[in-house]
PDB file of C-alpha atoms in Angstrom:
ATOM      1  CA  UNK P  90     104.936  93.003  95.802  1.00 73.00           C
ATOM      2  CA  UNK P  91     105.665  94.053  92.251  1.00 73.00           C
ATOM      3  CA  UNK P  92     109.148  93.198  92.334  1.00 72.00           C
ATOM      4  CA  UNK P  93     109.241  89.960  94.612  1.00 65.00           C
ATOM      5  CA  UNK P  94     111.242  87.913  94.867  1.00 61.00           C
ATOM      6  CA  UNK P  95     113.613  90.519  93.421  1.00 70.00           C
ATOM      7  CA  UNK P  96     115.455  92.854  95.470  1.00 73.00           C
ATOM      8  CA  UNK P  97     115.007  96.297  95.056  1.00 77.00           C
ATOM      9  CA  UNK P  98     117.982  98.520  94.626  1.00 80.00           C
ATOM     10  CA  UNK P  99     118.359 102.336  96.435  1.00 76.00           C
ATOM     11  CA  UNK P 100     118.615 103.451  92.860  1.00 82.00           C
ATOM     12  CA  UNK P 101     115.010 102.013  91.681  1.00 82.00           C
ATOM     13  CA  UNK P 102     112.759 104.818  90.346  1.00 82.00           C
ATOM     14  CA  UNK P 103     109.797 103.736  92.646  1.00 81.00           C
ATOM     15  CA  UNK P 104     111.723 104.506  95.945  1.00 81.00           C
ATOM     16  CA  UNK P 105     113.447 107.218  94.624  1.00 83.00           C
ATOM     17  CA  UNK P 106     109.751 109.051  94.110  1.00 81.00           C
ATOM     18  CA  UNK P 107     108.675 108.178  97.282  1.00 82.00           C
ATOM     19  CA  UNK P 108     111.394 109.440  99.349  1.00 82.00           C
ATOM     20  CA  UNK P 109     110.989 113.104  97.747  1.00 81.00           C
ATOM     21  CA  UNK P 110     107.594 112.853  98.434  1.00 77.00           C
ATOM     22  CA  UNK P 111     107.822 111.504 101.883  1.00 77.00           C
ATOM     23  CA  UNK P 112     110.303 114.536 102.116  1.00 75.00           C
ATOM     24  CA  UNK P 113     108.034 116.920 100.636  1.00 72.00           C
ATOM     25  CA  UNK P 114     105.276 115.591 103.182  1.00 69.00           C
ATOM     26  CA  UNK P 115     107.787 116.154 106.295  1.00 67.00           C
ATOM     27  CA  UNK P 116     108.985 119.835 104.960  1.00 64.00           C
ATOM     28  CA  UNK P 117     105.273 120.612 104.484  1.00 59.00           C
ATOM     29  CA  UNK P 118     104.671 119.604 108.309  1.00 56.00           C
ATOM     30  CA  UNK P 119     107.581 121.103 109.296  1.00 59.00           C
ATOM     31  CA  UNK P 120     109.094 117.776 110.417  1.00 59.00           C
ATOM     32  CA  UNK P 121     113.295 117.501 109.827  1.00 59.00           C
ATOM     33  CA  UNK P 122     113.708 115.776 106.806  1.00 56.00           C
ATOM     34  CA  UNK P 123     116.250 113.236 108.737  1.00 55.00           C
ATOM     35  CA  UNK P 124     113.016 111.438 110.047  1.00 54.00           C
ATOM     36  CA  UNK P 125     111.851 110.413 106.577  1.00 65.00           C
ATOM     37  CA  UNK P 126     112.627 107.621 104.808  1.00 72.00           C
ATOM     38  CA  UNK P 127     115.483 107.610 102.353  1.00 80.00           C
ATOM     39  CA  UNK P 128     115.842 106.021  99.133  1.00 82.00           C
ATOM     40  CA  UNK P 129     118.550 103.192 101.316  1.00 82.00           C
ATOM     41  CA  UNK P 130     115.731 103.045 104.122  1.00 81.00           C
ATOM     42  CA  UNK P 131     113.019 102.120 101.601  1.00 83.00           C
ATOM     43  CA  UNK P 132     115.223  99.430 100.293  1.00 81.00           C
ATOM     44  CA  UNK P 133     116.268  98.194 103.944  1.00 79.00           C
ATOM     45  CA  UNK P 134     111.999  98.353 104.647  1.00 80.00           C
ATOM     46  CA  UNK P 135     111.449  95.878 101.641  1.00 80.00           C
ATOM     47  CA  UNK P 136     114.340  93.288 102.689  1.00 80.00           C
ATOM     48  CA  UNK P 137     111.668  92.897 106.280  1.00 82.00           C
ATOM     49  CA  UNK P 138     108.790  91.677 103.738  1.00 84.00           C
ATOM     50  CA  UNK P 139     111.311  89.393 102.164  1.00 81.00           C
ATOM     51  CA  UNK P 140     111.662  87.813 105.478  1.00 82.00           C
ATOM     52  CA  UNK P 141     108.320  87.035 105.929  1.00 82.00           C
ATOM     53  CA  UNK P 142     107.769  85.904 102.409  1.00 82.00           C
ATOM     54  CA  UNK P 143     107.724  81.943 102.343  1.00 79.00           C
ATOM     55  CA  UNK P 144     108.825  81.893  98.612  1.00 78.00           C
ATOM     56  CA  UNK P 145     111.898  84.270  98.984  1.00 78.00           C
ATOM     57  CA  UNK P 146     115.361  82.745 100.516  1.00 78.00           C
ATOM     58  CA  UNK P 147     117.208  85.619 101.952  1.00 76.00           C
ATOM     59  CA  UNK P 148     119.960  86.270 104.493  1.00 75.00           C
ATOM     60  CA  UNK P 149     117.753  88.501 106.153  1.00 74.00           C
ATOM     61  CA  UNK P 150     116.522  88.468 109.202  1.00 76.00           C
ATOM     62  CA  UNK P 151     114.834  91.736 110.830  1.00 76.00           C
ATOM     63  CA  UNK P 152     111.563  91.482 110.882  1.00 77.00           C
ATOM     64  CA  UNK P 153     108.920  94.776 112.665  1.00 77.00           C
ATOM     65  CA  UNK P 154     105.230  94.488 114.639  1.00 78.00           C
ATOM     66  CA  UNK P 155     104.026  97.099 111.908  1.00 79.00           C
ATOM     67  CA  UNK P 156     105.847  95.129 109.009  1.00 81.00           C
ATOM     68  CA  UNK P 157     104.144  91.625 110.207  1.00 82.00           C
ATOM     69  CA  UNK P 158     100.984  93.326 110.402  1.00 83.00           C
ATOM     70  CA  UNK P 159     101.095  94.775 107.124  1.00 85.00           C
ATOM     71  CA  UNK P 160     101.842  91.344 105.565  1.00 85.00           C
ATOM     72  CA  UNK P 161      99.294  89.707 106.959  1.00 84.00           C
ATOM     73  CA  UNK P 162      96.904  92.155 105.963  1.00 84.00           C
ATOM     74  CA  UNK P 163      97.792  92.357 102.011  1.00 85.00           C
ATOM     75  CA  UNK P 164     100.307  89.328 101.887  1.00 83.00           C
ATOM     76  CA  UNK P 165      97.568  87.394  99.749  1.00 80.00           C
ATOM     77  CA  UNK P 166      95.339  90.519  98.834  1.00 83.00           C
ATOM     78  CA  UNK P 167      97.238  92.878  95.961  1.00 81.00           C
ATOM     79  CA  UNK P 168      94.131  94.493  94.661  1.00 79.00           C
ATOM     80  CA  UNK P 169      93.374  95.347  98.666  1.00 81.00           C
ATOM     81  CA  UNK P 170      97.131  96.956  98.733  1.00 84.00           C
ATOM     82  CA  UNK P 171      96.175  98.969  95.548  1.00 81.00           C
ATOM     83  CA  UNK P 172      93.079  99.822  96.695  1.00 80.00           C
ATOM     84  CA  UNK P 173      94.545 100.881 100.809  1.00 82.00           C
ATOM     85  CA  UNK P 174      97.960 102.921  98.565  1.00 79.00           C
ATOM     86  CA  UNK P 175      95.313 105.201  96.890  1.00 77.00           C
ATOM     87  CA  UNK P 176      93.224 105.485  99.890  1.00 77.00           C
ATOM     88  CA  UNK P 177      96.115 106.880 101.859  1.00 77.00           C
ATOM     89  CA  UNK P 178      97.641 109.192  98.966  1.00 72.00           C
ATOM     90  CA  UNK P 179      93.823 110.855  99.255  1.00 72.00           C
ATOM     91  CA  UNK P 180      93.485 111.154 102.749  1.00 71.00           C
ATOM     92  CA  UNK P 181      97.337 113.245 102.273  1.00 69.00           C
ATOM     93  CA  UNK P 182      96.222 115.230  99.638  1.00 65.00           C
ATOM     94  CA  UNK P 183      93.184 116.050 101.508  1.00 63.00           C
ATOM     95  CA  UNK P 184      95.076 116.773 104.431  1.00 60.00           C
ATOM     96  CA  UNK P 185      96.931 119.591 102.388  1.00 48.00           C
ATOM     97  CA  UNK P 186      93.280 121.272 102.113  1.00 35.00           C
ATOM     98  CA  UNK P 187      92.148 119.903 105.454  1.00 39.00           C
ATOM     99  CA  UNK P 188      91.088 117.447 108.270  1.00 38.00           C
ATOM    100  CA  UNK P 189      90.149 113.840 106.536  1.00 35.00           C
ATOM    101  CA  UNK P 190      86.747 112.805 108.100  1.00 40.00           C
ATOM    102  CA  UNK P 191      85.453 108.861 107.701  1.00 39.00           C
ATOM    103  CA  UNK P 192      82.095 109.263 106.420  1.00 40.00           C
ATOM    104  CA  UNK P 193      79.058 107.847 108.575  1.00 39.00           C
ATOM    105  CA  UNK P 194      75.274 108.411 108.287  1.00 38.00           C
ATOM    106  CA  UNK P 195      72.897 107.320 111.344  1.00 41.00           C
ATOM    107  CA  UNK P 196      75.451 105.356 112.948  1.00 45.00           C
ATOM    108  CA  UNK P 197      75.736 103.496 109.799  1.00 44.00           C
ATOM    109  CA  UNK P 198      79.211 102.311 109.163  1.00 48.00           C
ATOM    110  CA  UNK P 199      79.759 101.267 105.046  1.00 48.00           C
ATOM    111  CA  UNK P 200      81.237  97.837 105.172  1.00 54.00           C
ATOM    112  CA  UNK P 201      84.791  96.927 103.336  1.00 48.00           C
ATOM    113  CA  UNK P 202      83.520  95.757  99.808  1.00 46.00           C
ATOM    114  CA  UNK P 203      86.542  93.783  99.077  1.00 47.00           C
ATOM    115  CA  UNK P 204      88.975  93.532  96.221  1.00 48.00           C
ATOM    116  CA  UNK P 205      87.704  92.535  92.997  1.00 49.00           C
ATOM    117  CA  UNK P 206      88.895  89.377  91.613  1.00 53.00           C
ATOM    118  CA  UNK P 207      91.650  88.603  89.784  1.00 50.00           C
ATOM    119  CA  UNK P 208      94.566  85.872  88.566  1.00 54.00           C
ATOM    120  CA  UNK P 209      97.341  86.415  86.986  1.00 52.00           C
ATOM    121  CA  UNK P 210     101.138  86.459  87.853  1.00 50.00           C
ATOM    122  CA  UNK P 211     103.719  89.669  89.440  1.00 45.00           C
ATOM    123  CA  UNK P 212     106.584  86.967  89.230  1.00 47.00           C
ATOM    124  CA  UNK P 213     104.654  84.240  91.139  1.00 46.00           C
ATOM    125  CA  UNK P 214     102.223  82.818  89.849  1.00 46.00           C
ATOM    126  CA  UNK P 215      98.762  83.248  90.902  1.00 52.00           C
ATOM    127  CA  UNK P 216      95.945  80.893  89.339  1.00 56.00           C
ATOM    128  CA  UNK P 217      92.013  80.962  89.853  1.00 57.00           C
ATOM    129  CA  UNK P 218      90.687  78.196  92.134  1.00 67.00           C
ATOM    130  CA  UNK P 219      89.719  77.310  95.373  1.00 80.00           C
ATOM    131  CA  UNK P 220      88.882  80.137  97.902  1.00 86.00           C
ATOM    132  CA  UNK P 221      87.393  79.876 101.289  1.00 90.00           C
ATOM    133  CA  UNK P 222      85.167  82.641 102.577  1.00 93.00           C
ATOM    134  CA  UNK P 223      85.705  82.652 106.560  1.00 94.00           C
ATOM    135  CA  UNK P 224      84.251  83.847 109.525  1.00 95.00           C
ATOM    136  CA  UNK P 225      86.958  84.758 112.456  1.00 95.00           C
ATOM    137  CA  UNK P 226      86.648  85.494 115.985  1.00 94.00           C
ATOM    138  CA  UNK P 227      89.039  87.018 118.099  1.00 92.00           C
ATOM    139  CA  UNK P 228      88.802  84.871 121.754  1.00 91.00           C
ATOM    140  CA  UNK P 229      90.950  84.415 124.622  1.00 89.00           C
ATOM    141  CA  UNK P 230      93.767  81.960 123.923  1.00 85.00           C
ATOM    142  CA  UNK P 231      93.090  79.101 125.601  1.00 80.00           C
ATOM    143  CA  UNK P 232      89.247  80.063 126.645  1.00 78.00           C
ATOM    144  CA  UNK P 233      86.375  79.387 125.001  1.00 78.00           C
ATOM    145  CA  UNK P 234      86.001  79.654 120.952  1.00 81.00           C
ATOM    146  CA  UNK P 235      82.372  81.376 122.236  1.00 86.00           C
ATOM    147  CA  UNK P 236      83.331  84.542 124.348  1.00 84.00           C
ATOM    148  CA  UNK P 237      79.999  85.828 125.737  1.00 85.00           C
ATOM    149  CA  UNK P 238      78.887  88.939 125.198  1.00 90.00           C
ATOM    150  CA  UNK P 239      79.748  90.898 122.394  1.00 92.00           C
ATOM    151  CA  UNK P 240      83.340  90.269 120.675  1.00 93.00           C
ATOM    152  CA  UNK P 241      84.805  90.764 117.189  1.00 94.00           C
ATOM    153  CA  UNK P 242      84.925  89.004 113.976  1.00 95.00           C
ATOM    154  CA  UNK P 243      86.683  89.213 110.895  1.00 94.00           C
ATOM    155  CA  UNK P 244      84.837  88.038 107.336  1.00 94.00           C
ATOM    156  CA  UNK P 245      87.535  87.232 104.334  1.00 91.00           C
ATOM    157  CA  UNK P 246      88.395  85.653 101.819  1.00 90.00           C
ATOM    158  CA  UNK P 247      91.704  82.297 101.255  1.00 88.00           C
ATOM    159  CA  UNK P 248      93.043  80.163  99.056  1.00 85.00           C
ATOM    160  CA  UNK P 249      94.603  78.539 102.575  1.00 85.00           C
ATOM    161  CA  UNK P 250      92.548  79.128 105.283  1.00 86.00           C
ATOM    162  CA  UNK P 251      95.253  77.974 108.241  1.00 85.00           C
ATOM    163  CA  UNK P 252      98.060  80.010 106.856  1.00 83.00           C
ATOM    164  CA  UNK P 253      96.092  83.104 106.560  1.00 85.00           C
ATOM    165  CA  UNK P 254      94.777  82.777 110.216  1.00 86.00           C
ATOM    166  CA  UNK P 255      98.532  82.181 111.283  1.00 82.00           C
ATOM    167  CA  UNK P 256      99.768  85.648 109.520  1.00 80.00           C
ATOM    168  CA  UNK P 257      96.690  87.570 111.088  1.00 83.00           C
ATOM    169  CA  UNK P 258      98.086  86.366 114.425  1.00 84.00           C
ATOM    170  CA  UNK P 259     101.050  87.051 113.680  1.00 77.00           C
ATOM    171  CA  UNK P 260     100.834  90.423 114.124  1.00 72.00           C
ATOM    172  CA  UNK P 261      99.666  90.483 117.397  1.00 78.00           C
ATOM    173  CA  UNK P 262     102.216  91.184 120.485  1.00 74.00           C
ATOM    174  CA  UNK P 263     103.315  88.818 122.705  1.00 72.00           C
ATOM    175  CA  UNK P 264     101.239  88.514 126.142  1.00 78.00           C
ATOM    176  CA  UNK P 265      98.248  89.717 123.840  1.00 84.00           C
ATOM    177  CA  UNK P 266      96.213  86.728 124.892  1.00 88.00           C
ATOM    178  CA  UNK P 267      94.120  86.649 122.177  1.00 89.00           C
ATOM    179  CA  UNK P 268      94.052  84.899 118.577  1.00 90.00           C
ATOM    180  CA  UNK P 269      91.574  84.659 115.707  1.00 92.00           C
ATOM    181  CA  UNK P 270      90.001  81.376 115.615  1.00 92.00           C
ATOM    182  CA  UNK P 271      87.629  79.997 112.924  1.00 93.00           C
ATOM    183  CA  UNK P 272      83.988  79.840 113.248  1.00 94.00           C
ATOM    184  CA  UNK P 273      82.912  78.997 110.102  1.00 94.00           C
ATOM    185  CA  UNK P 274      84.101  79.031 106.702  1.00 93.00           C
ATOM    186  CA  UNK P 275      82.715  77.689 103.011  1.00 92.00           C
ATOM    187  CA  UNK P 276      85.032  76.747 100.457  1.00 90.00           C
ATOM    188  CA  UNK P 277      84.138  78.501  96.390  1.00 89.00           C
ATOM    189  CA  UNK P 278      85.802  76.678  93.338  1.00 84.00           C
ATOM    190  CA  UNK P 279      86.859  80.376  91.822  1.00 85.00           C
ATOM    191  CA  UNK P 280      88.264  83.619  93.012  1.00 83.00           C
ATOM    192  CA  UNK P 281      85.148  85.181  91.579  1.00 85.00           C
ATOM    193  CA  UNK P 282      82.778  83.432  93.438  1.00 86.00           C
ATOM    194  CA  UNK P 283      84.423  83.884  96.769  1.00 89.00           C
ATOM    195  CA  UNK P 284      84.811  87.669  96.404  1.00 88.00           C
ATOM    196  CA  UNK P 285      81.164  87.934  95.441  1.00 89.00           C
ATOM    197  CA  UNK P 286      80.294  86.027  98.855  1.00 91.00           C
ATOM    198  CA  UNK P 287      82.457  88.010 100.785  1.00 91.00           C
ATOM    199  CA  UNK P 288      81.150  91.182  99.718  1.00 90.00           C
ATOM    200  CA  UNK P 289      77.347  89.792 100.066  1.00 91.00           C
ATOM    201  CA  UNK P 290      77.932  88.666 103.186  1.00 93.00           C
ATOM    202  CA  UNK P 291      79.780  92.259 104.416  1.00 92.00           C
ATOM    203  CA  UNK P 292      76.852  93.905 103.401  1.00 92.00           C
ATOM    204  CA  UNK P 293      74.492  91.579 105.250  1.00 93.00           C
ATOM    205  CA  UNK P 294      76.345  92.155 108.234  1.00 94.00           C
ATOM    206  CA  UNK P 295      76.113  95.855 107.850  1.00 92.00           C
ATOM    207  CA  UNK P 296      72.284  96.070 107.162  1.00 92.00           C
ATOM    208  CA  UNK P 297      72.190  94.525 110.834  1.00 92.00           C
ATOM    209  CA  UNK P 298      74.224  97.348 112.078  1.00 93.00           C
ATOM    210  CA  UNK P 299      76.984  95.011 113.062  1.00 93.00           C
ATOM    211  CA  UNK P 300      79.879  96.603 111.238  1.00 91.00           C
ATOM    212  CA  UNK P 301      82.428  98.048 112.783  1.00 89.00           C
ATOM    213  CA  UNK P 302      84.465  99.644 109.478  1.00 84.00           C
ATOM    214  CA  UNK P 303      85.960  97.381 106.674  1.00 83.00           C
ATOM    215  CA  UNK P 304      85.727  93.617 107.077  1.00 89.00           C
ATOM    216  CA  UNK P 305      85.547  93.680 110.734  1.00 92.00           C
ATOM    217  CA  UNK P 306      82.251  93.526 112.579  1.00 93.00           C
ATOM    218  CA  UNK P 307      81.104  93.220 116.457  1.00 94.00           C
ATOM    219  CA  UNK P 308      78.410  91.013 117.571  1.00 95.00           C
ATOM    220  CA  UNK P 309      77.164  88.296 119.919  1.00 95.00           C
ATOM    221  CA  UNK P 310      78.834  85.375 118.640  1.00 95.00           C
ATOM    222  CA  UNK P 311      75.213  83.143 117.753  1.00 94.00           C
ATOM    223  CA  UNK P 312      74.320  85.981 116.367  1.00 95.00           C
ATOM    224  CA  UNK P 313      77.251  86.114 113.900  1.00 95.00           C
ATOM    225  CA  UNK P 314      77.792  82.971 113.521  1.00 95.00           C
ATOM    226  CA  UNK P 315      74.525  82.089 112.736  1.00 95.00           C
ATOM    227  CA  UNK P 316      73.865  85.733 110.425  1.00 94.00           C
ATOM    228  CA  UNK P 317      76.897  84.433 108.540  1.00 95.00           C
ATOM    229  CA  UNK P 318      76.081  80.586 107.580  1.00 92.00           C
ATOM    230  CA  UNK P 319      72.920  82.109 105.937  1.00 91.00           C
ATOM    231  CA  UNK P 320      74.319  84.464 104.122  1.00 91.00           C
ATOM    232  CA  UNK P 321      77.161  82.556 102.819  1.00 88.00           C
ATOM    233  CA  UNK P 322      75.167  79.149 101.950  1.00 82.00           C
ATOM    234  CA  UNK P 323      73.012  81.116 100.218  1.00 71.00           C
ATOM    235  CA  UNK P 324      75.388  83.013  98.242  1.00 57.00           C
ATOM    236  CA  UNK P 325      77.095  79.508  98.221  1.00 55.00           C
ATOM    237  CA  UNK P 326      73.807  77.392  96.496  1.00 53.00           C
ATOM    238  CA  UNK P 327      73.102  80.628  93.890  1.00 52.00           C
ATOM    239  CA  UNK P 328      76.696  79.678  92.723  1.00 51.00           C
TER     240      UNK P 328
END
């Protein structure tokens, strides 16, 4: 993400840290060091994002399931990436010490509280402006857009609402039968504003014991549906 649209050579310093610590991770779990990623693999992983980056032309064309899903997760989201790299480097280096546990309290799952928000540039250009906060539910292609009973919904945050449901679905298999599909959505004039929302509204959702971990939640889908327009309009009219 740092270095897009650039490609990355074998020799860059970033991937040539990572491989010896991937390799110290595998010798430390007593894993041949052949299954680990060398500093050439690294570079042949970032040539898949290129493919699925709209603003990059490139010759290549592998693309993975895990690669697709990891774009569509953090594609639009840098300070989430940032925030996800550290939160696995802890869970290893608590691992060295012992077994990471998720904490929980009464059944209480803490919600996702979002990136923070920000503009700037990493060689494209990113500038403050319109953001949709969204409501998601995942439903049957084809079937109804409201599944009875209980189903799952995802809360977020766009500058292009279509595009970012077409790379969550993306990452779904083929025969899955099931897409994300919006609800409901309101539309912010800043960044700032949105990410406020979204975390607001994660909370909310929480407080009604409807999360599920991060910015997913389970729920009837009136219920939802209806527990979101509240919370977002109001956020929306305090703005």
């Amino acid at each position: 993400m740092r270095c897009r649209p650039d490609s990355l050579s074998a020799n860059d310093p970033d991937l040539l840290e990572l491989s010896r610590h991937l390799s110290r991770r595998a010798s430390g779990a007593g894993k041949p060091q052949a299954q680990w990623r060398t500093p050439d693999g690294l570079r042949a992983r970032t040539s898949v994002f290129r493919v699925l980056d709209p603003t990059v032309e490139t010759v290549d064309s592998k693309r993975t399931s895990i690669s697709d899903r990891v774009w569509a997760r953090f594609s639009d989201d840098p300070d989430g990436l940032a925030a996800e790299t550290a939160s696995i480097q802890a869970r290893w280096q608590e691992g060295t010490t012992g077994s990471f546990k998720p904490t929980a309290t009464n059944d209480f799952i803490e919600p996702s509280r979002g990136p923070s928000a920000w503009a700037g540039s990493y060689h494209v250009a990113r500038v403050d402006g319109d953001r949709w906060v969204y409501l998601l539910v995942l439903a049957e292609e084809g079937g109804s857009l409201e599944p009875p009973g209980k189903v799952f919904f995802k809360i977020g945050r766009s500058g292009d609402l279509d595009r970012r449901r077409s790379e969550l679905n993306w990452g779904f298999p083929p025969g899955f039968g099931f897409q994300w599909q919006i609800v409901d959505s309101i539309l912010f004039g800043t960044e700032g504003g949105a990410a406020e929302t979204e975390r607001s509204v994660l909370a909310g959702f929480a407080q009604a014991g409807l999360c599920v971990g991060g910015e997913f939640v389970k729920s009837e889908f009136g219920a939802a549906r209806d527990l979101f327009g509240r919370l977002a309009r109001v956020e929306s009219f305090s703005r």
